[in-house]
Coordinates of C-alpha atoms and ligand atoms in Angstrom, one line a residue:
M747 CA 45.2 -17.4 -25.8
L748 CA 41.4 -17.7 -25.7
T749 CA 39.5 -18.3 -28.9
N750 CA 36.8 -16.0 -30.1
Q751 CA 34.2 -18.6 -29.0
E752 CA 35.8 -18.9 -25.5
R753 CA 35.7 -15.2 -25.1
R754 CA 32.0 -15.2 -26.0
D755 CA 31.4 -18.0 -23.6
Q756 CA 33.2 -16.0 -20.9
L757 CA 30.9 -13.1 -21.4
T758 CA 27.8 -15.3 -21.4
Q759 CA 29.0 -16.9 -18.2
L760 CA 29.7 -13.5 -16.5
N761 CA 26.3 -12.2 -17.6
A762 CA 24.6 -15.2 -16.2
Q763 CA 26.5 -14.8 -12.9
A764 CA 25.5 -11.2 -12.6
E765 CA 21.9 -11.9 -13.5
V766 CA 21.4 -14.3 -10.7
G767 CA 22.3 -11.7 -8.0
G768 CA 22.4 -13.3 -4.6
G769 CA 21.3 -16.7 -5.9
I770 CA 18.2 -18.6 -6.8
E771 CA 17.4 -19.5 -3.2
R772 CA 17.1 -15.9 -2.2
I773 CA 15.2 -15.0 -5.4
N774 CA 12.7 -17.7 -4.5
K775 CA 12.4 -16.2 -1.0
Q776 CA 11.5 -12.9 -2.7
H777 CA 8.8 -14.6 -4.7
E778 CA 7.4 -16.3 -1.6
Q779 CA 7.0 -12.9 -0.1
G780 CA 5.0 -11.6 -3.1
K781 CA 8.0 -9.7 -4.4
Y782 CA 9.7 -9.8 -7.8
S783 CA 13.5 -9.9 -8.1
A784 CA 15.3 -6.6 -8.9
R785 CA 15.8 -7.7 -12.5
E786 CA 12.2 -9.0 -13.0
R787 CA 11.0 -5.6 -11.8
L788 CA 12.9 -3.8 -14.5
E789 CA 11.6 -6.2 -17.1
K790 CA 8.0 -5.4 -16.0
L791 CA 8.4 -1.6 -15.6
L792 CA 10.3 -0.9 -18.8
D793 CA 9.2 -1.4 -22.4
P794 CA 10.2 -4.9 -23.7
Q795 CA 13.8 -5.2 -24.7
S796 CA 14.5 -1.5 -24.0
F797 CA 16.8 -2.0 -21.0
M798 CA 20.5 -1.3 -21.4
E799 CA 22.5 -2.1 -18.3
F800 CA 25.5 -0.1 -16.9
D801 CA 28.2 -1.4 -14.7
K802 CA 27.0 -5.0 -14.6
F803 CA 30.4 -6.3 -13.4
V804 CA 31.2 -3.7 -10.7
V805 CA 32.2 -5.3 -7.4
H806 CA 33.1 -3.8 -4.0
K807 CA 36.6 -3.4 -2.7
S808 CA 35.8 -3.8 1.0
R809 CA 38.0 -6.0 3.2
A810 CA 36.2 -5.9 6.6
F811 CA 34.1 -8.3 8.6
G812 CA 34.3 -11.1 6.2
I813 CA 32.6 -9.3 3.3
E814 CA 35.7 -9.8 1.2
K815 CA 34.7 -13.4 0.9
T816 CA 31.5 -12.5 -1.0
Q817 CA 31.4 -10.7 -4.3
Y818 CA 28.2 -10.3 -6.3
L819 CA 28.7 -9.0 -9.8
G820 CA 27.0 -5.7 -10.0
D821 CA 27.3 -5.3 -6.2
G822 CA 23.6 -5.6 -5.4
V823 CA 22.2 -2.8 -7.5
I824 CA 21.2 -2.9 -11.2
T825 CA 21.5 0.4 -13.0
G826 CA 20.9 1.6 -16.6
I827 CA 18.5 3.2 -19.1
G828 CA 15.4 2.1 -20.9
T829 CA 12.1 3.4 -22.1
I830 CA 8.5 3.6 -20.7
N831 CA 5.8 4.1 -23.3
G832 CA 8.7 5.1 -25.6
Q833 CA 9.9 7.8 -23.2
Q834 CA 13.6 7.6 -22.1
V835 CA 14.3 7.0 -18.4
A836 CA 17.2 6.1 -16.2
V837 CA 16.7 3.5 -13.5
F838 CA 18.3 1.7 -10.6
S839 CA 16.9 -1.4 -8.9
Q840 CA 18.2 -2.5 -5.6
D841 CA 18.7 -6.2 -5.2
F842 CA 17.6 -7.5 -1.8
T843 CA 19.2 -10.9 -2.5
C844 CA 22.7 -9.3 -2.1
W845 CA 23.2 -8.3 1.5
G846 CA 19.6 -7.3 1.8
G847 CA 20.1 -4.6 -0.8
A848 CA 22.3 -2.8 1.6
L849 CA 24.3 0.1 0.2
G850 CA 28.1 0.1 0.0
A851 CA 30.6 2.4 -1.7
A852 CA 30.6 0.7 -5.1
Y853 CA 26.9 0.3 -5.1
A854 CA 26.4 4.0 -4.3
K855 CA 28.9 5.0 -7.1
K856 CA 26.7 3.1 -9.6
I857 CA 23.6 4.9 -8.5
C858 CA 25.4 8.3 -8.6
K859 CA 26.7 7.5 -12.1
V860 CA 23.2 6.8 -13.5
M861 CA 21.8 9.8 -11.7
D862 CA 24.5 12.0 -13.3
F863 CA 23.6 10.5 -16.6
A864 CA 19.9 11.3 -16.1
L865 CA 20.6 14.9 -15.1
E866 CA 23.1 15.5 -17.9
H867 CA 20.8 14.1 -20.5
R868 CA 17.6 15.5 -18.9
I869 CA 15.6 12.3 -18.5
P870 CA 13.6 11.1 -15.5
I871 CA 15.2 8.9 -12.9
I872 CA 13.3 6.1 -11.3
G873 CA 14.6 4.3 -8.2
L874 CA 13.3 0.8 -7.2
N875 CA 14.2 0.6 -3.5
D876 CA 14.4 -2.6 -1.5
S877 CA 17.2 -2.1 1.0
G878 CA 18.3 -2.6 4.6
G879 CA 20.1 0.8 4.5
A880 CA 23.8 1.4 4.9
R881 CA 25.9 -1.7 4.4
I882 CA 27.2 -2.2 7.9
Q883 CA 30.5 -3.9 6.9
E884 CA 31.5 -0.8 4.8
G885 CA 31.0 1.7 7.6
V886 CA 31.5 5.3 6.9
E887 CA 32.0 4.6 3.2
S888 CA 28.3 3.6 3.1
L889 CA 27.3 6.9 4.8
A890 CA 29.4 8.8 2.3
G891 CA 27.7 6.9 -0.5
Y892 CA 24.3 7.9 0.8
A893 CA 25.2 11.5 1.1
E894 CA 26.5 11.6 -2.5
I895 CA 23.1 10.3 -3.6
F896 CA 21.2 12.8 -1.4
W897 CA 23.3 15.6 -2.9
R898 CA 22.4 14.5 -6.4
N899 CA 18.7 14.2 -5.5
A900 CA 18.8 17.9 -4.5
Q901 CA 20.6 18.8 -7.8
C902 CA 18.1 16.9 -9.9
S903 CA 15.1 18.4 -8.0
G904 CA 13.0 20.6 -10.3
V905 CA 15.2 19.7 -13.3
I906 CA 14.2 16.0 -14.0
P907 CA 11.3 14.1 -12.5
Q908 CA 12.5 11.8 -9.7
I909 CA 10.3 8.8 -8.9
S910 CA 10.8 6.3 -6.0
L911 CA 9.2 2.9 -5.7
I912 CA 9.4 1.3 -2.3
L913 CA 9.3 -2.4 -2.9
G914 CA 10.6 -3.9 0.4
P915 CA 11.8 -2.9 3.8
C916 CA 13.6 0.4 3.5
A917 CA 15.4 1.4 6.6
G918 CA 17.9 4.2 7.7
G919 CA 19.5 5.9 4.8
A920 CA 17.3 4.0 2.3
V921 CA 14.4 6.3 3.1
Y922 CA 16.0 9.7 2.8
S923 CA 16.8 9.5 -0.9
P924 CA 13.2 8.6 -1.7
A925 CA 12.1 11.4 0.6
L926 CA 14.0 13.9 -1.6
T927 CA 12.3 12.7 -4.8
D928 CA 9.0 13.9 -6.3
F929 CA 6.8 10.9 -5.9
I930 CA 6.9 7.8 -3.7
F931 CA 5.0 4.6 -4.6
M932 CA 4.5 1.9 -1.9
V933 CA 3.1 -1.6 -2.1
E934 CA 0.6 -2.9 0.5
K935 CA 2.0 -5.5 2.8
T936 CA 5.5 -5.7 1.3
S937 CA 7.0 -2.3 1.5
Y938 CA 8.1 -0.4 4.6
M939 CA 9.8 2.9 5.3
F940 CA 11.3 3.9 8.6
V941 CA 14.3 5.8 10.0
T942 CA 14.6 3.3 12.8
G943 CA 12.8 -0.1 12.9
P944 CA 10.5 -1.6 15.6
D945 CA 13.5 -3.2 17.5
V946 CA 15.4 0.1 17.9
I947 CA 12.2 1.9 18.9
K948 CA 11.5 -0.7 21.6
T949 CA 15.0 -0.3 23.0
V950 CA 15.0 3.5 23.0
T951 CA 11.4 4.5 23.8
H952 CA 9.9 1.1 25.0
E953 CA 7.2 1.6 22.4
E954 CA 5.9 -1.6 20.8
V955 CA 4.8 -1.2 17.2
T956 CA 4.6 -3.6 14.2
K957 CA 6.5 -2.7 11.1
E958 CA 3.2 -2.4 9.2
A959 CA 1.8 0.1 11.7
L960 CA 5.2 2.0 11.9
G961 CA 6.0 2.4 8.2
G962 CA 3.7 0.3 6.0
A963 CA 2.0 1.6 2.8
G964 CA -1.2 2.5 4.8
T965 CA 0.7 4.5 7.3
H966 CA 2.7 6.6 4.8
N967 CA -0.2 7.1 2.4
E968 CA -2.9 7.9 5.0
K969 CA -1.1 9.3 8.0
S970 CA 2.3 10.7 7.4
G971 CA 1.8 11.7 3.7
V972 CA 5.4 10.5 3.0
A973 CA 4.1 8.3 0.1
H974 CA 1.9 9.5 -2.8
F975 CA 0.6 6.2 -4.2
K976 CA -0.6 3.0 -2.5
C977 CA -0.5 0.0 -4.7
T978 CA -2.1 -3.4 -4.2
D979 CA 0.9 -5.3 -5.6
E980 CA 4.1 -4.7 -7.6
D981 CA 2.3 -5.2 -11.0
D982 CA -0.2 -2.5 -10.0
C983 CA 2.7 -0.3 -8.9
F984 CA 4.5 -0.6 -12.3
E985 CA 1.3 0.1 -14.1
R986 CA 0.7 3.3 -12.1
V987 CA 4.3 4.5 -12.5
R988 CA 3.9 4.2 -16.3
E989 CA 0.6 6.1 -16.0
L990 CA 2.2 8.9 -14.0
L991 CA 5.1 9.2 -16.3
S992 CA 2.7 9.7 -19.3
Y993 CA 1.8 13.1 -17.8
L994 CA 5.3 14.3 -17.2
P995 CA 7.8 15.9 -19.5
A996 CA 11.4 14.6 -19.6
S997 CA 12.7 17.6 -17.8
S998 CA 12.0 21.2 -16.8
A999 CA 13.4 22.2 -20.2
D1000 CA 10.4 20.5 -21.9
K1001 CA 6.7 20.8 -21.9
P1002 CA 4.4 17.8 -21.5
T1003 CA 3.5 16.4 -24.9
A1004 CA -0.1 16.6 -26.0
V1005 CA -2.1 13.4 -26.0
M1006 CA -4.5 12.1 -28.6
T1007 CA -8.1 12.0 -27.5
S1008 CA -11.4 11.5 -29.2
D1009 CA -13.1 13.4 -26.4
A1010 CA -14.3 16.6 -28.0
A1011 CA -12.7 19.7 -26.4
N1012 CA -16.0 21.6 -26.7
R1013 CA -18.1 18.8 -25.1
S1014 CA -20.8 20.3 -23.0
N1015 CA -20.8 19.2 -19.3
V1016 CA -24.6 18.7 -19.2
K1017 CA -24.1 16.7 -16.0
L1018 CA -22.9 19.8 -14.2
K1019 CA -25.9 21.9 -14.9
D1020 CA -27.4 21.3 -11.4
F1021 CA -24.5 19.5 -9.9
V1022 CA -23.7 22.1 -7.2
P1023 CA -26.6 21.8 -4.7
D1024 CA -29.0 24.7 -4.0
N1025 CA -28.2 24.5 -0.3
S1026 CA -24.7 25.7 0.1
R1027 CA -24.2 23.6 3.2
K1028 CA -24.8 20.4 1.3
P1029 CA -21.7 18.5 0.3
Y1030 CA -21.0 17.1 -3.2
D1031 CA -18.2 15.1 -4.6
M1032 CA -15.7 17.4 -6.4
K1033 CA -14.0 14.3 -7.9
E1034 CA -17.2 13.6 -9.9
L1035 CA -17.0 17.1 -11.3
I1036 CA -13.4 16.7 -12.3
V1037 CA -14.0 13.4 -13.9
E1038 CA -16.8 14.9 -15.9
V1039 CA -14.6 17.7 -17.2
V1040 CA -11.4 16.0 -18.1
D1041 CA -10.6 13.9 -21.2
D1042 CA -12.2 10.5 -21.1
G1043 CA -12.8 10.8 -17.4
N1044 CA -9.1 10.0 -16.7
F1045 CA -7.9 11.6 -13.5
L1046 CA -4.7 10.3 -11.9
E1047 CA -4.9 11.3 -8.2
V1048 CA -1.8 12.0 -6.3
H1049 CA -1.9 11.5 -2.5
R1050 CA -5.4 10.0 -2.9
D1051 CA -5.5 8.7 0.7
Y1052 CA -4.0 11.7 2.4
A1053 CA -5.6 15.0 3.4
K1054 CA -8.7 14.1 1.4
N1055 CA -10.2 17.5 1.9
I1056 CA -8.1 18.6 -1.1
L1057 CA -7.7 16.8 -4.4
C1058 CA -4.5 16.9 -6.5
G1059 CA -3.8 15.0 -9.6
F1060 CA -3.1 14.9 -13.3
A1061 CA -5.4 14.9 -16.3
S1062 CA -5.8 16.4 -19.7
V1063 CA -8.3 18.6 -21.4
G1064 CA -8.5 18.5 -25.2
G1065 CA -5.3 16.5 -25.1
M1066 CA -3.4 19.2 -23.1
K1067 CA -2.0 17.9 -19.9
I1068 CA -2.8 19.7 -16.6
G1069 CA -2.4 19.4 -12.9
I1070 CA -5.6 19.8 -10.9
V1071 CA -6.0 21.2 -7.4
A1072 CA -9.5 21.2 -6.0
N1073 CA -11.1 21.6 -2.6
Q1074 CA -13.3 18.6 -1.8
P1075 CA -16.5 19.7 -0.1
A1076 CA -17.4 16.1 0.6
I1077 CA -14.6 15.9 3.2
L1078 CA -14.5 18.4 6.1
A1079 CA -16.5 20.8 3.8
G1080 CA -13.3 21.2 1.8
V1081 CA -11.6 23.3 4.5
L1082 CA -7.9 24.1 4.3
D1083 CA -5.8 22.7 7.1
I1084 CA -2.2 21.9 7.7
D1085 CA -2.1 18.6 5.7
S1086 CA -4.1 19.8 2.8
S1087 CA -2.0 23.0 2.5
V1088 CA 1.2 21.1 2.4
K1089 CA -0.1 18.5 0.0
A1090 CA -1.4 21.0 -2.5
G1091 CA 1.6 23.3 -2.0
R1092 CA 4.0 20.6 -3.0
F1093 CA 1.9 19.6 -5.9
V1094 CA 1.6 23.1 -7.3
R1095 CA 5.4 23.5 -7.0
F1096 CA 6.0 20.2 -8.9
C1097 CA 3.6 21.3 -11.7
D1098 CA 5.3 24.7 -11.9
A1099 CA 8.8 23.2 -12.0
F1100 CA 7.8 20.9 -14.9
N1101 CA 5.7 23.3 -17.0
I1102 CA 2.4 21.7 -16.3
P1103 CA -0.5 24.2 -16.2
V1104 CA -2.6 24.2 -13.0
V1105 CA -6.4 24.3 -13.0
T1106 CA -7.8 25.0 -9.6
F1107 CA -11.4 24.3 -8.6
V1108 CA -12.5 26.3 -5.5
D1109 CA -15.1 25.5 -2.9
V1110 CA -13.5 26.4 0.4
P1111 CA -15.1 27.7 3.6
G1112 CA -11.8 28.9 4.9
F1113 CA -8.9 27.7 7.1
L1114 CA -9.8 25.2 9.8
P1115 CA -10.0 27.0 13.2
G1116 CA -8.8 25.5 16.5
T1117 CA -5.8 25.0 18.8
V1118 CA -4.7 21.8 17.1
Q1119 CA -4.2 23.7 13.9
E1120 CA -2.7 26.8 15.4
Y1121 CA -0.3 24.9 17.6
G1122 CA 0.6 22.8 14.6
G1123 CA 1.6 25.9 12.7
I1124 CA -1.3 26.3 10.2
I1125 CA 0.0 29.9 9.6
R1126 CA 3.3 28.6 8.4
H1127 CA 1.9 25.5 6.5
G1128 CA -1.0 27.5 5.0
A1129 CA 1.6 30.0 3.8
K1130 CA 3.3 27.2 1.9
L1131 CA 0.4 26.8 -0.4
L1132 CA 0.1 30.6 -0.7
Y1133 CA 3.8 30.8 -1.6
A1134 CA 3.5 28.0 -4.1
Y1135 CA 0.8 29.7 -6.1
C1136 CA 2.4 33.1 -5.8
E1137 CA 5.7 32.0 -7.2
A1138 CA 4.1 29.8 -10.0
T1139 CA 4.7 30.9 -13.5
V1140 CA 2.9 28.2 -15.4
P1141 CA -0.6 28.9 -16.8
L1142 CA -3.0 29.2 -13.9
I1143 CA -6.8 28.8 -14.4
T1144 CA -9.3 29.0 -11.6
V1145 CA -12.9 27.9 -11.4
I1146 CA -14.9 28.9 -8.3
T1147 CA -17.8 26.5 -8.1
R1148 CA -19.2 27.6 -4.7
K1149 CA -17.6 29.0 -1.6
A1150 CA -14.4 31.1 -1.7
Y1151 CA -14.2 32.6 1.7
G1152 CA -11.7 34.7 3.5
G1153 CA -8.0 34.1 3.2
A1154 CA -8.7 30.8 1.5
Y1155 CA -10.2 32.8 -1.4
D1156 CA -6.9 34.7 -1.8
V1157 CA -4.8 31.5 -1.5
M1158 CA -6.7 29.3 -3.9
A1159 CA -5.2 30.8 -7.1
S1160 CA -7.1 34.1 -6.9
K1161 CA -6.6 36.8 -9.5
H1162 CA -4.6 38.8 -7.0
I1163 CA -1.8 36.3 -6.8
R1164 CA -1.5 36.2 -10.5
S1165 CA -3.8 33.5 -11.7
D1166 CA -4.2 34.1 -15.4
I1167 CA -7.9 33.4 -16.0
N1168 CA -10.5 33.2 -13.2
L1169 CA -14.0 31.9 -13.8
A1170 CA -16.9 31.3 -11.5
Y1171 CA -20.2 29.5 -11.6
P1172 CA -23.4 31.5 -10.8
T1173 CA -23.5 29.5 -7.5
A1174 CA -20.2 31.0 -6.4
E1175 CA -20.1 32.8 -3.0
I1176 CA -17.1 35.1 -2.7
A1177 CA -17.0 36.8 0.7
V1178 CA -14.9 37.3 3.8
M1179 CA -16.8 34.6 5.5
G1180 CA -20.1 32.6 5.5
A1181 CA -23.3 34.4 6.2
E1182 CA -23.9 33.0 9.7
G1183 CA -20.4 33.9 11.0
A1184 CA -20.6 37.3 9.4
V1185 CA -24.0 38.2 10.9
N1186 CA -22.8 37.0 14.3
I1187 CA -20.0 39.5 14.2
I1188 CA -21.4 42.6 12.4
F1189 CA -24.8 42.5 14.1
R1190 CA -23.7 41.3 17.5
N1191 CA -25.1 44.3 19.3
E1192 CA -28.3 44.4 17.3
L1193 CA -29.0 40.7 18.1
A1194 CA -27.9 40.9 21.7
G1195 CA -31.2 42.3 23.1
L1196 CA -33.3 39.7 21.3
K1197 CA -34.5 36.4 22.5
G1198 CA -36.4 33.3 21.2
A1199 CA -38.6 33.7 18.1
E1200 CA -37.7 37.3 17.7
F1201 CA -34.0 36.5 17.7
D1202 CA -34.5 33.8 15.2
K1203 CA -36.6 35.9 12.9
K1204 CA -34.1 38.8 12.9
K1205 CA -31.1 36.6 12.4
K1206 CA -32.8 34.8 9.5
E1207 CA -33.5 38.2 7.9
L1208 CA -29.9 39.4 8.4
V1209 CA -28.5 36.2 7.1
E1210 CA -30.7 36.4 4.0
N1211 CA -29.7 40.0 3.4
Y1212 CA -26.0 39.1 3.7
E1213 CA -26.4 36.2 1.3
N1214 CA -28.2 38.3 -1.2
E1215 CA -25.5 41.0 -1.0
F1216 CA -22.4 38.9 -0.8
A1217 CA -23.0 35.2 -1.5
N1218 CA -22.7 35.5 -5.2
P1219 CA -19.9 36.1 -7.8
Y1220 CA -21.1 39.5 -9.0
R1221 CA -19.3 41.8 -6.6
A1222 CA -16.0 40.1 -7.6
A1223 CA -17.1 40.2 -11.3
E1224 CA -17.9 44.0 -11.0
L1225 CA -14.3 44.6 -9.8
G1226 CA -12.7 42.5 -12.5
Y1227 CA -11.5 39.9 -10.0
L1228 CA -13.3 37.3 -12.2
D1229 CA -12.9 37.2 -15.9
E1230 CA -16.2 35.5 -16.6
V1231 CA -19.2 34.0 -14.8
V1232 CA -19.9 30.8 -16.7
F1233 CA -22.6 28.2 -16.7
P1234 CA -21.2 24.9 -15.3
E1235 CA -21.9 23.1 -18.5
Q1236 CA -19.3 25.4 -20.2
T1237 CA -16.5 24.3 -17.8
R1238 CA -14.6 21.9 -20.2
S1239 CA -14.8 24.1 -23.3
R1240 CA -13.7 27.2 -21.3
I1241 CA -10.8 25.4 -19.7
Y1242 CA -9.7 24.2 -23.1
Q1243 CA -10.0 27.8 -24.5
C1244 CA -8.0 29.1 -21.6
L1245 CA -5.2 26.5 -22.0
K1246 CA -4.9 27.3 -25.7
A1247 CA -4.8 31.1 -24.9
L1248 CA -2.1 30.5 -22.3
E1249 CA 0.0 28.1 -24.2
H1250 CA 2.8 30.5 -24.8
K1251 CA 2.8 32.2 -21.4
K1252 CA 6.1 33.8 -20.4
A1253 CA 6.1 35.1 -16.9
R1254 CA 9.0 37.1 -15.5
K1255 CA 10.7 36.0 -12.3
P1256 CA 12.5 38.3 -9.9
D1257 CA 16.3 38.1 -10.1
R1258 CA 17.4 36.1 -7.1
K1259 CA 19.2 33.1 -6.0
H1260 CA 16.1 31.4 -4.7
G1261 CA 13.1 32.3 -2.6
N1262 CA 12.6 31.2 1.0
I1263 CA 9.4 29.1 1.1
P1264 CA 8.2 28.9 4.8
L1265 CA 9.4 25.3 5.4
Ligands
HXC980 C1 24.6 -5.5 5.6 C2 22.5 -6.5 5.7 C3 21.9 -5.2 6.1 C4 22.8 -4.1 6.3 C5 20.4 -6.7 6.0 N1 21.5 -7.3 5.7 N2 20.6 -5.4 6.3 N3 23.8 -6.6 5.5 N4 24.1 -4.3 6.0 N5 22.4 -2.9 6.6 C6 21.6 -8.7 5.2 C7 21.4 -9.7 6.3 O1 22.5 -10.0 7.1 C8 20.9 -10.9 5.5 O2 22.1 -11.6 5.0 C9 20.2 -10.3 4.3 O3 20.6 -9.0 4.3 C10 18.7 -10.3 4.5 O4 18.4 -9.8 5.8 P1 17.3 -10.4 6.7 O5 17.4 -9.7 8.0 O6 17.5 -11.9 6.7 O7 15.9 -10.0 6.0 P2 14.6 -9.6 6.7 O8 14.2 -10.5 7.8 O9 13.6 -9.5 5.5 O10 14.8 -8.1 7.3 C11 15.2 -7.1 6.5 C12 15.6 -5.9 7.3 C13 16.6 -6.3 8.4 C14 14.3 -5.3 8.0 C15 16.1 -4.8 6.4 O11 17.7 -7.0 7.7 C16 17.3 -5.1 9.1 O12 16.7 -4.6 10.0 N6 18.5 -4.7 8.6 C17 19.2 -3.7 9.3 C18 18.6 -2.4 9.0 C19 19.5 -1.2 9.5 O13 19.5 -1.0 10.7 N7 20.3 -0.6 8.6 C20 21.2 0.4 8.9 C21 20.5 1.7 9.0 S1 21.6 3.0 9.3 P3 22.1 -13.1 4.6 O14 23.5 -13.3 4.2 O15 21.6 -13.8 5.8 O16 21.2 -13.2 3.4 C22 21.7 3.8 7.9 C23 22.5 5.0 8.0 C24 22.4 5.9 6.8 O17 21.2 3.4 6.9 C25 22.1 7.2 7.2 C26 22.1 8.2 6.1 C27 21.3 9.4 6.5

């Protein structure tokens, strides 16, 4: 019979064995590649000493292709609970040192168990992904394991925040679980996502592409929009995950907690007095406006490098957390196109699911015209943003800074689709379209007979008339489509007042199973 001390030694030895994963050599290889080990990552992400591990001694039961000869305690994934800035979270961290982090049946069961825990106890789930996909030796059991995870991702969606960190090569099944989550973080030069890697592509399509170009952090943050955050290294990544989490409630049953700030809620935005240029064709940086308005200038941008003609991100005003959607006149004049509609639509839905009020800043000349957009389905994709706003029941506050033209006026949280409080600057122009375009259409016949200086003079006169008549906020204000025309320096204090007024908003939803967003 073992003595008490021997039993203690046994546990110490088993713990040590589990903690070394696939061995020191493979851990060193991770380090050489600028990557931390799975365990080091959790230490860095979570609050010190807060991690409690589940299923540390689980092993696989597979007996094929020689895998029975190798057993790693924990089976290549570390799961458990911990805290981030004091907030409870559930985590799993895939260990590349064990079969390249590849997923087998026991490994999948561990992830499912911690996801079930997170859902049942309504805490965010964070996945640290570094995996070669389905564990080939385990065949269909690996595929089944993935599907079990996907199903849980869908069950968790809109109930608890789901965050994915891509920290190595993620291939095959390893990309679809992250794709079902709310936010994906990638690290430059060390993380990759692809359904099929460069070798398979070469065989099937004869296309030659590097893994960086195919599925690196740049590709997915700038081109595909699959990822939401591009980080310089893993430390940067953990820092930004912690920052993101600080804006989120634990689940859809909660509201985000208020933050302490010394930034006075009624601070006047003097900088914004003449911020919007006199000339309505002149661009300005909407990000500067946002930074001026929010607490301490802190604006956490989501999808910063994708569809830059719209801005989405988190901030707070007077300590109250908000999601911000804003047209960016500095890029493509802030036009709405396919990518920006999808980006903002998804963001609005996230905020709505997690009780985060949405503040929308509008300066939009309309939807981008052209065959590329039409063939690409701008009608369907634009409708996603429209749908997202229409179904949102969180407090909605809208500030029109300049242009709000055409269908884009309706879409960008107009009063008509149930925004709660709509404000506009004196520089707002709310019309069916810009003056030039409108004059060309309505006065086509009148202008047709004119040439040269006569044409120019008449057109200028008509454009000026149109601008005087429509390029202002007062028609909309007369009709009650705006609640107030405000001076720009009042932006922050008004948003705070609105948030306070809407704090207890209860909106009714139609009785239905679920809507059918135009996917
Ligand atoms: C079992 C695997 C593995 C896998 C890697 N390994 N992928 N073992 N199943 N899927 C093992 C390797 O044999 C090696 O073992 C160790 O992990 C490290 O792999 P390396 O190739 O040496 O590392 P690296 O050069 O960095 O390349 C990493 C990689 C590459 C890009 C991930 O290993 C790779 O392409 N793997 C296969 C990816 C893939 O096709 N997966 C299946 C996708 S299908 P040793 O013992 O030498 O350390 C799929 C279906 C799910 O996922 C679909 C659900 C919808």
